[in-house]
Amino acid sequence: MTKKIISMMLCLGLILGLTACGSGGSSDKVYKIGVLQLVQHDALDKANEGFMKALEEKGYKDGEKIKLDYQNAAGDQSNCQTISDSFINDNKDLILAIGTPAAQAVANKTKDIPILVTAVTDPADAGLVKSNEKPETNVSGTSDLTPVKEQIKLLKEILPKAKKVGILYSTNESNSILQAKLAKEAIKAEGMTAVDATVSSSNEIQQVTDAVVDKVDALYVPTDNMISAGIATVSMVANEKKVPIICGESGMLKGGALATYGIDYYNLGYKTGLQAVDILEGKTKVSDMPIGYLAQEDLEMAVNEDAAKTLGITIPDSVMSKVKK
């Protein structure tokens, strides 16, 4: 009788132990991730898709190990502030900010919750980290610094007779101001003259484009979120005046731009997703995680052949041979 009781007690203890392991282990934790995207346009959408794919492939599926809360600020800075507040009040375990103004908004709200940023050209210049090599803040992520110098060389290769190049960008985005500075240096180095064409709101895009296209031979548009969202308007005006657009990323080609040599935002977002996994699994601290960059092989040449026909431009074979088929 005693042996039977002891056996039953051992079995009961084993069952209780297994139950405790199943319910109290960290493997059961569902992480709350907030995603704040500045505005909807192709590049930022792709960055978000890549981020989600990386999480899913590493076993972090929405509704199981993570609970995703995606919010789009529709290009409105006050919306960025409101969304940031809601994420903090909900005690998110990690926040992804897509686009520099979105990143700055949420970083100014919390110094505790880990923040990853993507589609931010220079996080250090934007005041998000102490240095891109070692952030020493609650912010890290990936940079979409594009090869501006090479993009201007591409412009010159396609348009060897170009003398004046308009640089169309928003003065509200620090990443755009930085790229515009790099573009001016590259334009001068190629023996051309740069003409500033700046906007402070999306309502100014058509008017400013109208004003600059009569003064230049080509337009250069960096990876500017405001202009990217309004690229169809820019292209409508510029293409009518036969002024080609060389841009910072391939998503703008869908809106009518002519060509680019830049990064793949899906791959950029995917890289950020892998960073998120490392943080969630405790493999590294966000403060020690260097800002990530895509490798040279992740850059892509892209040409809008329909725009070339509209503009009456023949793209050189030296360019077309580099376009990924």
Short mmCIF file of C-alpha atoms in Angstrom, two decimals:
data_model
loop_
_atom_site.label_atom_id
_atom_site.label_comp_id
_atom_site.label_asym_id
_atom_site.label_seq_id
_atom_site.Cartn_x
_atom_site.Cartn_y
_atom_site.Cartn_z
CA MET A 1 0.00 0.00 0.00
CA THR A 2 2.82 2.35 0.92
CA LYS A 3 4.65 1.66 -2.34
CA LYS A 4 1.48 2.42 -4.30
CA ILE A 5 1.00 5.79 -2.55
CA ILE A 6 4.62 6.72 -3.09
CA SER A 7 4.34 5.81 -6.79
CA MET A 8 1.20 7.92 -7.19
CA MET A 9 2.87 10.88 -5.47
CA LEU A 10 5.88 10.65 -7.77
CA CYS A 11 3.66 10.58 -10.85
CA LEU A 12 1.68 13.55 -9.57
CA GLY A 13 4.89 15.46 -8.88
CA LEU A 14 6.15 14.73 -12.40
CA ILE A 15 2.89 15.96 -13.96
CA LEU A 16 2.91 19.15 -11.89
CA GLY A 17 6.55 19.75 -12.79
CA LEU A 18 5.86 19.39 -16.51
CA THR A 19 2.85 21.70 -16.22
CA ALA A 20 4.92 24.34 -14.45
CA CYS A 21 7.62 24.19 -17.14
CA GLY A 22 5.00 24.60 -19.89
CA SER A 23 3.22 27.57 -18.35
CA GLY A 24 6.01 29.52 -16.69
CA GLY A 25 8.85 29.28 -19.26
CA SER A 26 10.03 32.27 -21.28
CA SER A 27 9.26 30.32 -24.48
CA ASP A 28 5.58 31.11 -23.95
CA LYS A 29 6.09 34.87 -23.91
CA VAL A 30 4.31 36.76 -26.66
CA TYR A 31 6.33 39.86 -27.55
CA LYS A 32 4.45 43.04 -28.40
CA ILE A 33 6.00 44.80 -31.41
CA GLY A 34 4.84 48.21 -32.60
CA VAL A 35 5.56 49.30 -36.19
CA LEU A 36 5.39 53.00 -37.00
CA GLN A 37 5.67 53.76 -40.72
CA LEU A 38 5.94 57.42 -41.71
CA VAL A 39 3.95 57.25 -44.96
CA GLN A 40 2.83 54.76 -47.55
CA HIS A 41 5.06 54.45 -50.59
CA ASP A 42 6.81 51.58 -52.31
CA ALA A 43 10.20 51.76 -50.56
CA LEU A 44 8.85 51.94 -47.01
CA ASP A 45 6.21 49.29 -47.77
CA LYS A 46 8.96 46.94 -48.96
CA ALA A 47 11.05 47.62 -45.85
CA ASN A 48 8.08 46.63 -43.70
CA GLU A 49 7.47 43.48 -45.76
CA GLY A 50 11.10 42.42 -45.43
CA PHE A 51 11.03 43.00 -41.67
CA MET A 52 7.92 40.82 -41.25
CA LYS A 53 9.35 38.08 -43.47
CA ALA A 54 12.57 37.83 -41.46
CA LEU A 55 10.60 37.51 -38.20
CA GLU A 56 8.33 34.85 -39.66
CA GLU A 57 11.20 32.81 -41.07
CA LYS A 58 12.88 32.83 -37.67
CA GLY A 59 9.75 31.46 -36.00
CA TYR A 60 8.17 34.73 -34.86
CA LYS A 61 4.74 34.55 -36.43
CA ASP A 62 2.15 37.23 -35.70
CA GLY A 63 -0.41 35.93 -33.23
CA GLU A 64 1.88 33.25 -31.85
CA LYS A 65 5.27 34.36 -30.51
CA ILE A 66 4.68 38.01 -31.37
CA LYS A 67 1.76 40.41 -31.53
CA LEU A 68 2.26 43.04 -34.22
CA ASP A 69 0.67 46.48 -34.08
CA TYR A 70 1.22 48.22 -37.45
CA GLN A 71 0.42 51.94 -37.70
CA ASN A 72 0.89 54.32 -40.65
CA ALA A 73 1.23 58.03 -39.87
CA ALA A 74 0.18 59.08 -43.40
CA GLY A 75 3.07 61.55 -43.55
CA ASP A 76 1.73 63.57 -40.61
CA GLN A 77 4.22 64.36 -37.84
CA SER A 78 1.47 64.81 -35.24
CA ASN A 79 0.28 61.30 -36.07
CA CYS A 80 3.83 60.05 -35.43
CA GLN A 81 3.67 61.61 -31.95
CA THR A 82 0.26 60.11 -31.18
CA ILE A 83 1.22 56.64 -32.38
CA SER A 84 4.49 56.79 -30.43
CA ASP A 85 2.56 57.62 -27.25
CA SER A 86 0.19 54.71 -27.79
CA PHE A 87 3.08 52.27 -28.25
CA ILE A 88 4.74 53.45 -25.05
CA ASN A 89 1.49 53.34 -23.05
CA ASP A 90 0.99 49.77 -24.27
CA ASN A 91 4.48 48.83 -23.03
CA LYS A 92 5.68 47.41 -26.35
CA ASP A 93 8.66 45.08 -26.10
CA LEU A 94 10.18 46.50 -29.29
CA ILE A 95 9.32 49.28 -31.75
CA LEU A 96 10.21 49.47 -35.44
CA ALA A 97 10.25 52.99 -36.91
CA ILE A 98 10.31 53.24 -40.71
CA GLY A 99 11.51 56.62 -42.01
CA THR A 100 13.60 59.31 -40.28
CA PRO A 101 10.78 61.57 -38.95
CA ALA A 102 9.00 58.50 -37.53
CA ALA A 103 12.22 57.34 -35.88
CA GLN A 104 12.88 60.76 -34.36
CA ALA A 105 9.32 60.99 -33.03
CA VAL A 106 9.41 57.70 -31.14
CA ALA A 107 13.04 58.06 -29.99
CA ASN A 108 12.14 61.38 -28.35
CA LYS A 109 9.37 59.67 -26.40
CA THR A 110 11.20 56.76 -24.75
CA LYS A 111 14.74 55.88 -23.69
CA ASP A 112 13.77 52.46 -22.35
CA ILE A 113 11.95 50.47 -25.05
CA PRO A 114 14.32 49.04 -27.70
CA ILE A 115 13.80 50.86 -31.00
CA LEU A 116 14.94 49.64 -34.41
CA VAL A 117 14.89 52.05 -37.33
CA THR A 118 15.06 51.44 -41.05
CA ALA A 119 14.99 53.66 -44.15
CA VAL A 120 17.02 56.21 -42.17
CA THR A 121 20.02 57.53 -44.08
CA ASP A 122 22.30 58.52 -41.19
CA PRO A 123 20.99 57.72 -37.68
CA ALA A 124 23.89 59.59 -36.04
CA ASP A 125 23.27 62.72 -38.11
CA ALA A 126 19.56 62.45 -37.25
CA GLY A 127 20.42 62.46 -33.53
CA LEU A 128 19.16 58.94 -32.94
CA VAL A 129 22.46 57.36 -31.85
CA LYS A 130 25.79 58.57 -30.49
CA SER A 131 27.58 56.87 -33.37
CA ASN A 132 26.58 54.49 -36.13
CA GLU A 133 29.29 52.06 -35.02
CA LYS A 134 28.11 51.93 -31.38
CA PRO A 135 24.73 53.58 -30.73
CA GLU A 136 24.91 53.74 -26.89
CA THR A 137 21.19 54.55 -26.87
CA ASN A 138 18.02 52.46 -27.05
CA VAL A 139 18.10 52.86 -30.86
CA SER A 140 19.77 50.86 -33.62
CA GLY A 141 18.67 49.50 -37.01
CA THR A 142 19.63 49.85 -40.64
CA SER A 143 20.63 52.72 -42.92
CA ASP A 144 19.37 53.31 -46.45
CA LEU A 145 22.35 55.46 -47.39
CA THR A 146 22.32 55.30 -51.17
CA PRO A 147 25.33 55.68 -53.50
CA VAL A 148 24.56 59.31 -54.36
CA LYS A 149 27.85 59.84 -56.18
CA GLU A 150 27.20 56.80 -58.39
CA GLN A 151 23.63 57.97 -59.06
CA ILE A 152 24.92 61.30 -60.36
CA LYS A 153 27.45 59.42 -62.51
CA LEU A 154 24.50 57.43 -63.88
CA LEU A 155 22.70 60.69 -64.70
CA LYS A 156 25.76 61.89 -66.61
CA GLU A 157 26.11 58.56 -68.40
CA ILE A 158 22.50 58.64 -69.62
CA LEU A 159 22.48 62.41 -70.26
CA PRO A 160 26.05 63.38 -71.25
CA LYS A 161 24.94 66.83 -72.45
CA ALA A 162 23.21 67.79 -69.18
CA LYS A 163 24.50 71.05 -67.68
CA LYS A 164 22.01 71.90 -64.92
CA VAL A 165 20.50 69.41 -62.47
CA GLY A 166 17.61 70.24 -60.17
CA ILE A 167 17.68 68.58 -56.73
CA LEU A 168 14.11 68.12 -55.50
CA TYR A 169 13.75 67.32 -51.80
CA SER A 170 11.98 68.16 -48.55
CA THR A 171 13.63 70.49 -46.05
CA ASN A 172 11.75 68.71 -43.24
CA GLU A 173 13.79 65.52 -43.58
CA SER A 174 17.37 65.51 -42.30
CA ASN A 175 18.16 62.47 -44.46
CA SER A 176 17.18 64.44 -47.58
CA ILE A 177 19.27 67.46 -46.60
CA LEU A 178 22.30 65.18 -46.19
CA GLN A 179 21.74 63.52 -49.56
CA ALA A 180 21.21 66.88 -51.27
CA LYS A 181 24.59 68.02 -49.93
CA LEU A 182 26.26 64.89 -51.31
CA ALA A 183 24.45 65.35 -54.63
CA LYS A 184 25.65 68.95 -54.98
CA GLU A 185 29.25 67.83 -54.46
CA ALA A 186 28.87 65.03 -57.02
CA ILE A 187 27.14 67.29 -59.56
CA LYS A 188 29.97 69.82 -59.28
CA ALA A 189 32.55 67.04 -59.67
CA GLU A 190 30.86 65.98 -62.91
CA GLY A 191 31.13 69.52 -64.29
CA MET A 192 27.44 70.38 -63.91
CA THR A 193 25.52 72.97 -61.89
CA ALA A 194 23.08 72.09 -59.10
CA VAL A 195 19.78 73.93 -58.67
CA ASP A 196 17.95 73.60 -55.35
CA ALA A 197 14.21 72.83 -55.50
CA THR A 198 12.88 72.38 -51.97
CA VAL A 199 9.45 71.79 -50.46
CA SER A 200 8.20 71.88 -46.88
CA SER A 201 4.84 70.21 -47.48
CA SER A 202 3.34 67.86 -50.04
CA ASN A 203 1.06 70.67 -51.24
CA GLU A 204 4.10 72.45 -52.70
CA ILE A 205 5.39 69.57 -54.84
CA GLN A 206 3.62 70.43 -58.11
CA GLN A 207 4.31 74.16 -57.85
CA VAL A 208 8.03 73.70 -57.07
CA THR A 209 8.44 71.08 -59.81
CA ASP A 210 6.71 73.40 -62.29
CA ALA A 211 9.13 76.17 -61.38
CA VAL A 212 12.34 74.13 -61.62
CA VAL A 213 11.80 72.04 -64.78
CA ASP A 214 12.16 75.11 -67.02
CA LYS A 215 15.61 75.79 -65.52
CA VAL A 216 17.27 72.36 -65.67
CA ASP A 217 18.17 69.50 -67.98
CA ALA A 218 17.39 66.78 -65.44
CA LEU A 219 16.01 66.25 -61.94
CA TYR A 220 17.64 64.31 -59.12
CA VAL A 221 15.37 63.06 -56.34
CA PRO A 222 17.03 61.43 -53.30
CA THR A 223 15.33 58.88 -51.02
CA ASP A 224 12.98 61.55 -49.71
CA ASN A 225 9.73 60.25 -48.20
CA MET A 226 7.59 63.26 -49.09
CA ILE A 227 8.75 63.35 -52.71
CA SER A 228 8.55 59.56 -53.02
CA ALA A 229 4.91 59.65 -51.96
CA GLY A 230 4.27 62.38 -54.56
CA ILE A 231 6.53 61.07 -57.34
CA ALA A 232 3.59 60.61 -59.76
CA THR A 233 2.97 64.36 -59.60
CA VAL A 234 6.66 65.14 -60.12
CA SER A 235 6.85 62.78 -63.10
CA MET A 236 3.67 64.16 -64.67
CA VAL A 237 5.17 67.66 -64.73
CA ALA A 238 8.76 66.70 -65.57
CA ASN A 239 8.01 64.15 -68.29
CA GLU A 240 5.69 66.60 -70.05
CA LYS A 241 8.63 69.03 -70.24
CA LYS A 242 10.96 66.19 -71.32
CA VAL A 243 13.02 66.50 -68.13
CA PRO A 244 14.21 63.05 -66.99
CA ILE A 245 14.29 62.05 -63.31
CA ILE A 246 17.16 60.11 -61.76
CA CYS A 247 16.06 58.94 -58.33
CA GLY A 248 17.32 57.40 -55.11
CA GLU A 249 15.39 54.13 -55.18
CA SER A 250 13.62 51.87 -57.65
CA GLY A 251 10.13 52.28 -56.21
CA MET A 252 9.98 55.76 -57.77
CA LEU A 253 10.25 54.24 -61.23
CA LYS A 254 6.69 52.96 -60.85
CA GLY A 255 5.65 56.60 -60.48
CA GLY A 256 7.40 57.68 -63.68
CA ALA A 257 11.07 58.33 -62.79
CA LEU A 258 13.64 57.22 -65.38
CA ALA A 259 16.45 55.36 -63.64
CA THR A 260 18.33 54.63 -60.44
CA TYR A 261 21.20 52.71 -58.95
CA GLY A 262 20.28 52.01 -55.38
CA ILE A 263 19.37 49.61 -52.61
CA ASP A 264 16.62 47.01 -52.31
CA TYR A 265 14.35 48.11 -49.45
CA TYR A 266 12.93 44.62 -48.97
CA ASN A 267 16.44 43.34 -48.22
CA LEU A 268 17.00 46.32 -45.92
CA GLY A 269 13.85 45.53 -43.94
CA TYR A 270 14.80 41.85 -43.82
CA LYS A 271 18.17 42.75 -42.30
CA THR A 272 16.33 44.83 -39.67
CA GLY A 273 14.08 41.88 -38.90
CA LEU A 274 17.12 39.73 -38.16
CA GLN A 275 18.32 42.42 -35.78
CA ALA A 276 14.94 42.27 -34.03
CA VAL A 277 15.28 38.52 -33.53
CA ASP A 278 18.72 38.98 -31.93
CA ILE A 279 17.27 41.54 -29.52
CA LEU A 280 14.21 39.46 -28.62
CA GLU A 281 16.39 36.41 -27.99
CA GLY A 282 18.82 38.40 -25.84
CA LYS A 283 21.79 37.76 -28.13
CA THR A 284 22.74 41.44 -28.10
CA LYS A 285 21.73 44.76 -26.58
CA VAL A 286 20.35 47.44 -28.86
CA SER A 287 22.87 49.92 -27.42
CA ASP A 288 25.76 47.73 -28.63
CA MET A 289 24.30 46.85 -32.04
CA PRO A 290 25.99 48.76 -34.92
CA ILE A 291 23.81 50.36 -37.58
CA GLY A 292 23.52 47.88 -40.46
CA TYR A 293 24.19 48.58 -44.13
CA LEU A 294 23.49 46.52 -47.24
CA ALA A 295 26.46 45.09 -49.09
CA GLN A 296 27.58 46.23 -52.55
CA GLU A 297 25.94 43.19 -54.14
CA ASP A 298 22.56 44.33 -52.81
CA LEU A 299 22.65 47.48 -54.96
CA GLU A 300 20.57 47.37 -58.13
CA MET A 301 20.44 49.18 -61.46
CA ALA A 302 16.88 49.85 -62.60
CA VAL A 303 15.48 51.62 -65.68
CA ASN A 304 11.93 52.62 -66.57
CA GLU A 305 11.87 51.87 -70.29
CA ASP A 306 8.38 53.35 -70.72
CA ALA A 307 9.61 56.66 -69.32
CA ALA A 308 12.61 56.50 -71.66
CA LYS A 309 10.24 56.17 -74.64
CA THR A 310 8.09 59.05 -73.39
CA LEU A 311 11.17 61.23 -73.02
CA GLY A 312 12.69 60.11 -76.33
CA ILE A 313 15.86 58.94 -74.58
CA THR A 314 17.99 55.97 -75.64
CA ILE A 315 19.51 54.31 -72.58
CA PRO A 316 23.16 53.37 -73.26
CA ASP A 317 24.03 49.67 -73.48
CA SER A 318 26.57 50.26 -70.70
CA VAL A 319 23.61 50.95 -68.39
CA MET A 320 21.13 48.39 -69.74
CA SER A 321 23.68 45.59 -69.39
CA LYS A 322 23.64 46.15 -65.62
CA VAL A 323 19.85 46.06 -65.25
CA LYS A 324 18.65 42.91 -63.47
CA LYS A 325 16.33 41.00 -65.80
#
